One Martini backbone bead per residue (centre of mass of N, CA, C, O) as a GRO file, in nm:
protein
  301
    1MET     BB    1  -0.376   0.013  -4.194
    2SER     BB    2  -0.111  -0.148  -4.045
    3ILE     BB    3  -0.124  -0.391  -4.264
    4THR     BB    4  -0.011  -0.429  -4.614
    5VAL     BB    5  -0.048  -0.695  -4.855
    6SER     BB    6   0.069  -0.710  -5.209
    7ASN     BB    7   0.161  -0.943  -5.417
    8LEU     BB    8   0.367  -1.132  -5.278
    9VAL     BB    9   0.722  -1.207  -5.356
   10LYS     BB   10   0.947  -1.504  -5.313
   11ASN     BB   11   1.276  -1.610  -5.406
   12TYR     BB   12   1.486  -1.918  -5.415
   13GLY     BB   13   1.573  -1.918  -5.691
   14GLU     BB   14   1.352  -2.162  -5.814
   15GLN     BB   15   1.209  -2.111  -5.546
   16ARG     BB   16   0.882  -2.044  -5.428
   17ALA     BB   17   0.790  -1.909  -5.116
   18VAL     BB   18   0.612  -1.660  -5.236
   19ASN     BB   19   0.268  -1.633  -5.394
   20HIS     BB   20   0.084  -1.378  -5.428
   21ILE     BB   21   0.015  -1.236  -5.152
   22SER     BB   22  -0.285  -1.112  -4.965
   23PHE     BB   23  -0.318  -0.875  -4.687
   24SER     BB   24  -0.474  -0.749  -4.379
   25VAL     BB   25  -0.424  -0.539  -4.076
   26LYS     BB   26  -0.572  -0.405  -3.819
   27PRO     BB   27  -0.609  -0.207  -3.574
   28GLY     BB   28  -0.597  -0.417  -3.286
   29GLU     BB   29  -0.522  -0.682  -3.422
   30VAL     BB   30  -0.521  -1.050  -3.408
   31ALA     BB   31  -0.317  -1.246  -3.622
   32GLY     BB   32  -0.310  -1.557  -3.739
   33PHE     BB   33  -0.009  -1.726  -3.865
   34LEU     BB   34  -0.035  -2.003  -4.080
   35GLY     BB   35   0.160  -2.310  -4.125
   36PRO     BB   36   0.364  -2.512  -4.238
   37ASN     BB   37   0.657  -2.613  -4.284
   38GLY     BB   38   0.764  -2.409  -4.553
   39ALA     BB   39   0.524  -2.198  -4.635
   40GLY     BB   40   0.632  -1.871  -4.565
   41LYS     BB   41   0.609  -1.718  -4.294
   42SER     BB   42   0.891  -1.607  -4.216
   43THR     BB   43   0.940  -1.465  -4.483
   44THR     BB   44   0.704  -1.267  -4.461
   45MET     BB   45   0.786  -1.134  -4.190
   46LYS     BB   46   1.064  -1.034  -4.292
   47MET     BB   47   0.942  -0.844  -4.508
   48ILE     BB   48   0.776  -0.663  -4.320
   49THR     BB   49   1.041  -0.573  -4.150
   50GLY     BB   50   1.292  -0.560  -4.378
   51TYR     BB   51   1.497  -0.805  -4.376
   52LEU     BB   52   1.356  -0.865  -4.648
   53ASP     BB   53   1.330  -0.865  -4.988
   54ALA     BB   54   1.115  -0.828  -5.231
   55ASP     BB   55   1.048  -0.926  -5.565
   56ASP     BB   56   0.736  -0.861  -5.519
   57GLY     BB   57   0.537  -0.620  -5.437
   58GLU     BB   58   0.359  -0.486  -5.142
   59ILE     BB   59   0.436  -0.296  -4.835
   60GLU     BB   60   0.254  -0.173  -4.547
   61VAL     BB   61   0.326   0.039  -4.254
   62CYS     BB   62   0.130   0.267  -4.147
   63GLY     BB   63   0.138   0.377  -4.466
   64ILE     BB   64   0.434   0.267  -4.517
   65PRO     BB   65   0.665   0.184  -4.734
   66VAL     BB   66   0.908  -0.052  -4.709
   67ARG     BB   67   1.091  -0.007  -4.959
   68SER     BB   68   1.121   0.330  -4.895
   69GLY     BB   69   1.074   0.294  -4.545
   70GLN     BB   70   1.252   0.121  -4.337
   71ILE     BB   71   1.310   0.304  -4.097
   72GLN     BB   72   1.016   0.387  -4.031
   73THR     BB   73   0.895   0.095  -4.001
   74ARG     BB   74   1.086  -0.008  -3.774
   75LYS     BB   75   0.966   0.193  -3.562
   76LYS     BB   76   0.672   0.035  -3.575
   77ILE     BB   77   0.832  -0.239  -3.506
   78GLY     BB   78   0.802  -0.551  -3.334
   79TYR     BB   79   1.047  -0.829  -3.320
   80LEU     BB   80   1.000  -1.193  -3.280
   81PRO     BB   81   1.182  -1.439  -3.349
   82GLU     BB   82   1.219  -1.770  -3.341
   83ALA     BB   83   1.525  -1.699  -3.308
   84ASN     BB   84   1.627  -1.576  -3.022
   85PRO     BB   85   1.841  -1.295  -3.005
   86LEU     BB   86   2.094  -1.343  -2.765
   87TYR     BB   87   2.311  -1.243  -2.485
   88PRO     BB   88   2.421  -1.448  -2.234
   89ASP     BB   89   2.648  -1.238  -2.096
   90MET     BB   90   2.418  -1.052  -2.045
   91TYR     BB   91   2.231  -0.849  -1.887
   92VAL     BB   92   1.918  -0.760  -1.897
   93ARG     BB   93   1.954  -0.448  -1.874
   94GLU     BB   94   2.191  -0.429  -2.067
   95TYR     BB   95   2.047  -0.533  -2.318
   96LEU     BB   96   1.811  -0.326  -2.319
   97ARG     BB   97   1.996  -0.079  -2.348
   98PHE     BB   98   2.111  -0.157  -2.619
   99ILE     BB   99   1.839  -0.163  -2.773
  100ALA     BB  100   1.762   0.129  -2.706
  101SER     BB  101   2.004   0.254  -2.862
  102VAL     BB  102   1.925   0.151  -3.142
  103HIS     BB  103   1.632   0.311  -3.114
  104GLN     BB  104   1.668   0.587  -2.970
  105VAL     BB  105   1.580   0.611  -2.682
  106ARG     BB  106   1.530   0.874  -2.472
  107LYS     BB  107   1.423   0.693  -2.203
  108PRO     BB  108   1.562   0.409  -2.113
  109THR     BB  109   1.493   0.354  -1.815
  110ASP     BB  110   1.188   0.376  -1.844
  111ALA     BB  111   1.159   0.159  -2.066
  112ILE     BB  112   1.279  -0.077  -1.908
  113ASN     BB  113   1.081  -0.076  -1.671
  114ARG     BB  114   0.829  -0.116  -1.842
  115VAL     BB  115   0.897  -0.394  -1.984
  116ILE     BB  116   0.957  -0.559  -1.732
  117LYS     BB  117   0.669  -0.534  -1.623
  118THR     BB  118   0.501  -0.629  -1.866
  119VAL     BB  119   0.662  -0.931  -1.891
  120GLY     BB  120   0.766  -1.035  -1.603
  121LEU     BB  121   1.100  -0.971  -1.511
  122THR     BB  122   1.167  -0.875  -1.221
  123PRO     BB  123   1.290  -1.139  -1.072
  124GLU     BB  124   1.531  -1.154  -1.331
  125ALA     BB  125   1.679  -0.868  -1.393
  126HIS     BB  126   1.972  -0.938  -1.240
  127LYS     BB  127   2.047  -1.134  -1.462
  128LYS     BB  128   2.173  -1.338  -1.676
  129ILE     BB  129   2.058  -1.471  -1.963
  130GLY     BB  130   2.199  -1.758  -1.933
  131GLN     BB  131   2.029  -1.812  -1.647
  132LEU     BB  132   1.772  -1.852  -1.793
  133SER     BB  133   1.493  -1.956  -1.886
  134LYS     BB  134   1.314  -1.990  -2.165
  135GLY     BB  135   1.074  -1.817  -2.075
  136TYR     BB  136   1.252  -1.565  -1.994
  137LYS     BB  137   1.387  -1.529  -2.269
  138GLN     BB  138   1.124  -1.459  -2.414
  139ARG     BB  139   1.077  -1.203  -2.246
  140VAL     BB  140   1.326  -1.054  -2.341
  141GLY     BB  141   1.248  -1.051  -2.642
  142LEU     BB  142   0.983  -0.897  -2.595
  143ALA     BB  143   1.107  -0.649  -2.460
  144ALA     BB  144   1.280  -0.570  -2.708
  145ALA     BB  145   1.027  -0.531  -2.899
  146LEU     BB  146   0.904  -0.293  -2.684
  147ILE     BB  147   1.109  -0.056  -2.614
  148HIS     BB  148   0.980   0.150  -2.859
  149ASP     BB  149   0.673   0.139  -2.876
  150PRO     BB  150   0.511  -0.017  -3.089
  151GLU     BB  151   0.234  -0.069  -3.308
  152VAL     BB  152   0.379  -0.338  -3.408
  153LEU     BB  153   0.362  -0.703  -3.391
  154ILE     BB  154   0.605  -0.971  -3.453
  155LEU     BB  155   0.530  -1.320  -3.383
  156ASP     BB  156   0.753  -1.602  -3.391
  157GLU     BB  157   0.696  -1.847  -3.202
  158PRO     BB  158   0.676  -1.754  -2.876
  159THR     BB  159   0.597  -2.071  -2.749
  160SER     BB  160   0.831  -2.235  -2.827
  161GLY     BB  161   0.925  -2.486  -2.591
  162LEU     BB  162   0.718  -2.447  -2.375
  163ASP     BB  163   0.557  -2.475  -2.101
  164PRO     BB  164   0.239  -2.444  -1.990
  165ASN     BB  165   0.301  -2.208  -1.794
  166GLN     BB  166   0.461  -2.032  -1.995
  167ILE     BB  167   0.240  -2.006  -2.206
  168MET     BB  168   0.035  -1.859  -2.024
  169ASP     BB  169   0.212  -1.614  -1.964
  170ILE     BB  170   0.257  -1.517  -2.258
  171ARG     BB  171  -0.041  -1.497  -2.327
  172ASP     BB  172  -0.108  -1.271  -2.125
  173VAL     BB  173   0.080  -1.061  -2.245
  174ILE     BB  174  -0.043  -1.053  -2.531
  175ARG     BB  175  -0.328  -0.979  -2.446
  176GLN     BB  176  -0.250  -0.701  -2.329
  177LEU     BB  177  -0.117  -0.585  -2.591
  178SER     BB  178  -0.377  -0.604  -2.780
  179GLU     BB  179  -0.515  -0.335  -2.673
  180HIS     BB  180  -0.267  -0.144  -2.839
  181LYS     BB  181  -0.192  -0.359  -3.069
  182THR     BB  182  -0.066  -0.494  -3.358
  183ILE     BB  183  -0.087  -0.855  -3.437
  184ILE     BB  184   0.139  -1.108  -3.542
  185PHE     BB  185   0.072  -1.467  -3.496
  186SER     BB  186   0.283  -1.742  -3.478
  187SER     BB  187   0.159  -2.090  -3.494
  188HIS     BB  188   0.106  -2.453  -3.423
  189ILE     BB  189  -0.102  -2.384  -3.192
  190MET     BB  190  -0.440  -2.384  -3.184
  191GLN     BB  191  -0.499  -2.287  -2.893
  192GLU     BB  192  -0.355  -2.016  -2.925
  193VAL     BB  193  -0.534  -1.903  -3.144
  194GLU     BB  194  -0.804  -1.922  -2.990
  195ALA     BB  195  -0.704  -1.738  -2.742
  196LEU     BB  196  -0.590  -1.467  -2.931
  197CYS     BB  197  -0.749  -1.466  -3.205
  198SER     BB  198  -0.953  -1.302  -3.468
  199ARG     BB  199  -0.759  -1.403  -3.696
  200VAL     BB  200  -0.697  -1.616  -3.996
  201ILE     BB  201  -0.390  -1.701  -4.163
  202ILE     BB  202  -0.326  -1.922  -4.443
  203ILE     BB  203  -0.039  -2.099  -4.557
  204ASN     BB  204   0.075  -2.286  -4.865
  205ARG     BB  205   0.337  -2.298  -5.053
  206GLY     BB  206   0.300  -1.965  -5.068
  207ASN     BB  207  -0.015  -1.981  -5.034
  208LEU     BB  208  -0.326  -1.855  -5.002
  209VAL     BB  209  -0.600  -2.043  -4.820
  210ALA     BB  210  -0.672  -1.834  -4.574
  211ASP     BB  211  -0.914  -1.558  -4.464
  212GLU     BB  212  -1.042  -1.554  -4.140
  213SER     BB  213  -1.236  -1.558  -3.896
  214LEU     BB  214  -1.252  -1.733  -3.613
  215ALA     BB  215  -1.559  -1.762  -3.608
  216ASP     BB  216  -1.587  -1.893  -3.890
  217LEU     BB  217  -1.410  -2.140  -3.833
  218GLN     BB  218  -1.573  -2.239  -3.588
  219LYS     BB  219  -1.835  -2.275  -3.740
  220MET     BB  220  -1.729  -2.487  -3.935
  221ALA     BB  221  -1.643  -2.692  -3.709
  222THR     BB  222  -1.952  -2.719  -3.584
  223THR     BB  223  -2.146  -2.753  -3.858
  224GLU     BB  224  -1.947  -2.925  -3.996
  225SER     BB  225  -1.853  -3.208  -4.186
  226ALA     BB  226  -1.634  -3.484  -4.274
  227LEU     BB  227  -1.534  -3.659  -4.563
  228LEU     BB  228  -1.324  -3.943  -4.626
  229VAL     BB  229  -1.223  -4.019  -4.958
  230VAL     BB  230  -1.103  -4.322  -5.128
  231PHE     BB  231  -0.983  -4.394  -5.433
  232SER     BB  232  -0.838  -4.580  -5.700
  233ALA     BB  233  -0.871  -4.294  -5.844
  234PRO     BB  234  -0.900  -4.013  -5.980
  235VAL     BB  235  -1.121  -3.728  -5.943
  236GLN     BB  236  -1.322  -3.495  -6.040
  237MET     BB  237  -1.398  -3.222  -5.857
  238ASN     BB  238  -1.672  -3.131  -5.990
  239LEU     BB  239  -1.832  -3.385  -5.912
  240LEU     BB  240  -1.821  -3.337  -5.602
  241GLU     BB  241  -1.917  -3.034  -5.596
  242ALA     BB  242  -2.213  -3.114  -5.733
  243ILE     BB  243  -2.315  -3.220  -5.482
  244PRO     BB  244  -2.571  -3.217  -5.290
  245GLY     BB  245  -2.458  -3.050  -4.985
  246VAL     BB  246  -2.188  -2.941  -5.080
  247ASP     BB  247  -1.944  -2.700  -4.981
  248LYS     BB  248  -1.657  -2.862  -4.993
  249VAL     BB  249  -1.339  -2.947  -5.164
  250ASN     BB  250  -1.044  -3.139  -5.072
  251LYS     BB  251  -0.731  -3.230  -5.174
  252VAL     BB  252  -0.509  -3.446  -5.020
  253ARG     BB  253  -0.461  -3.646  -5.260
  254ASP     BB  254  -0.484  -3.804  -5.550
  255THR     BB  255  -0.741  -4.006  -5.410
  256ALA     BB  256  -0.810  -3.787  -5.182
  257TYR     BB  257  -1.106  -3.652  -4.999
  258HIS     BB  258  -1.252  -3.367  -4.869
  259ILE     BB  259  -1.600  -3.352  -4.757
  260TYR     BB  260  -1.812  -3.083  -4.705
  261CYS     BB  261  -2.103  -3.139  -4.494
  262GLN     BB  262  -2.456  -3.200  -4.365
  263GLN     BB  263  -2.561  -3.456  -4.558
  264GLN     BB  264  -2.419  -3.750  -4.550
  265GLU     BB  265  -2.603  -3.974  -4.665
  266SER     BB  266  -2.661  -3.845  -4.943
  267VAL     BB  267  -2.362  -3.810  -5.021
  268LYS     BB  268  -2.279  -4.106  -5.018
  269LYS     BB  269  -2.465  -4.192  -5.253
  270GLU     BB  270  -2.328  -4.006  -5.465
  271ILE     BB  271  -2.049  -4.130  -5.445
  272LEU     BB  272  -2.133  -4.410  -5.543
  273LYS     BB  273  -2.233  -4.320  -5.822
  274ILE     BB  274  -1.960  -4.212  -5.920
  275SER     BB  275  -1.800  -4.476  -5.896
  276ILE     BB  276  -1.971  -4.628  -6.102
  277ALA     BB  277  -1.952  -4.430  -6.347
  278GLN     BB  278  -1.613  -4.441  -6.320
  279ASN     BB  279  -1.507  -4.720  -6.241
  280LEU     BB  280  -1.466  -4.719  -5.915
  281ASP     BB  281  -1.314  -4.761  -5.616
  282ILE     BB  282  -1.373  -4.769  -5.266
  283ILE     BB  283  -1.147  -4.778  -5.017
  284SER     BB  284  -1.266  -4.527  -4.840
  285LEU     BB  285  -1.522  -4.414  -4.582
  286GLN     BB  286  -1.505  -4.130  -4.363
  287GLN     BB  287  -1.574  -3.985  -4.066
  288GLN     BB  288  -1.498  -3.645  -3.951
  289ALA     BB  289  -1.411  -3.453  -3.715
  290ASN     BB  290  -1.454  -3.098  -3.712
  291SER     BB  291  -1.174  -2.913  -3.668
  292LEU     BB  292  -0.929  -2.689  -3.672
  293GLU     BB  293  -0.717  -2.901  -3.735
  294ASN     BB  294  -0.865  -3.023  -3.985
  295ILE     BB  295  -0.880  -2.767  -4.147
  296PHE     BB  296  -0.579  -2.721  -4.164
  297LYS     BB  297  -0.511  -2.993  -4.296
  298SER     BB  298  -0.692  -2.961  -4.553
  299LEU     BB  299  -0.541  -2.688  -4.651
  300THR     BB  300  -0.220  -2.827  -4.619
  301SER     BB  301  -0.199  -3.115  -4.779
   0.00000   0.00000   0.00000
């Protein structure tokens, strides 16, 4: 495996940001790493890169433990953080030469020319970074992550704040890179995930809530539908899960439940029976089109 995460834990004081999560990413795989704001995504990616120390658990990058081999694993990783750290007063080539020196790249000029071509920076390579549009600044950050030709790429919201044309350009670059590198790709934009990723890992409040192939999630989105039922008081989950034809139940809030099923009419009748038996009112009962967005929402609500 290019990346293996085992029982990873990170605390900030009394708050647990990452709670015993485990997953792995194979060589050549593009894994979408999703979750709402504050879910623990960036914290997890920083621990994989060695920028943060884990409180518990183990991480391996290309078979090397991050805890005992931070220098070796950093040589294997290219990291583009959400807040792209650039020096606006430096010229593009000047900045990339500085990053190449940090990584002790043996032939920096060749490496700089290679990454400028790879990310499509050629028309702007003569400018200062502060003169570039946000889209081209993202390309500079991506070029810096690639300068030492790493085996693994960690990309945290690489298309955040870009216009549609810039998003498509960055998407094309990442798609080309995915032919030769293992990529963890974090995004809030589900279309980006569908366009680029073969795997989807979702965390919520520090917990792993899904680790599925994109194909399986898409299959769920197209073959299942969801009922959103709101009762006047909480209902025991096992009662809803025991209804014939129900595949899965997610609690959205105290009295609201997403019920995934394929035979909605018969399931509705069983929901009515439960409400009568439990002496509860049904506040609302709605059918929801099941998309990847809805699946994400149901897993992270």
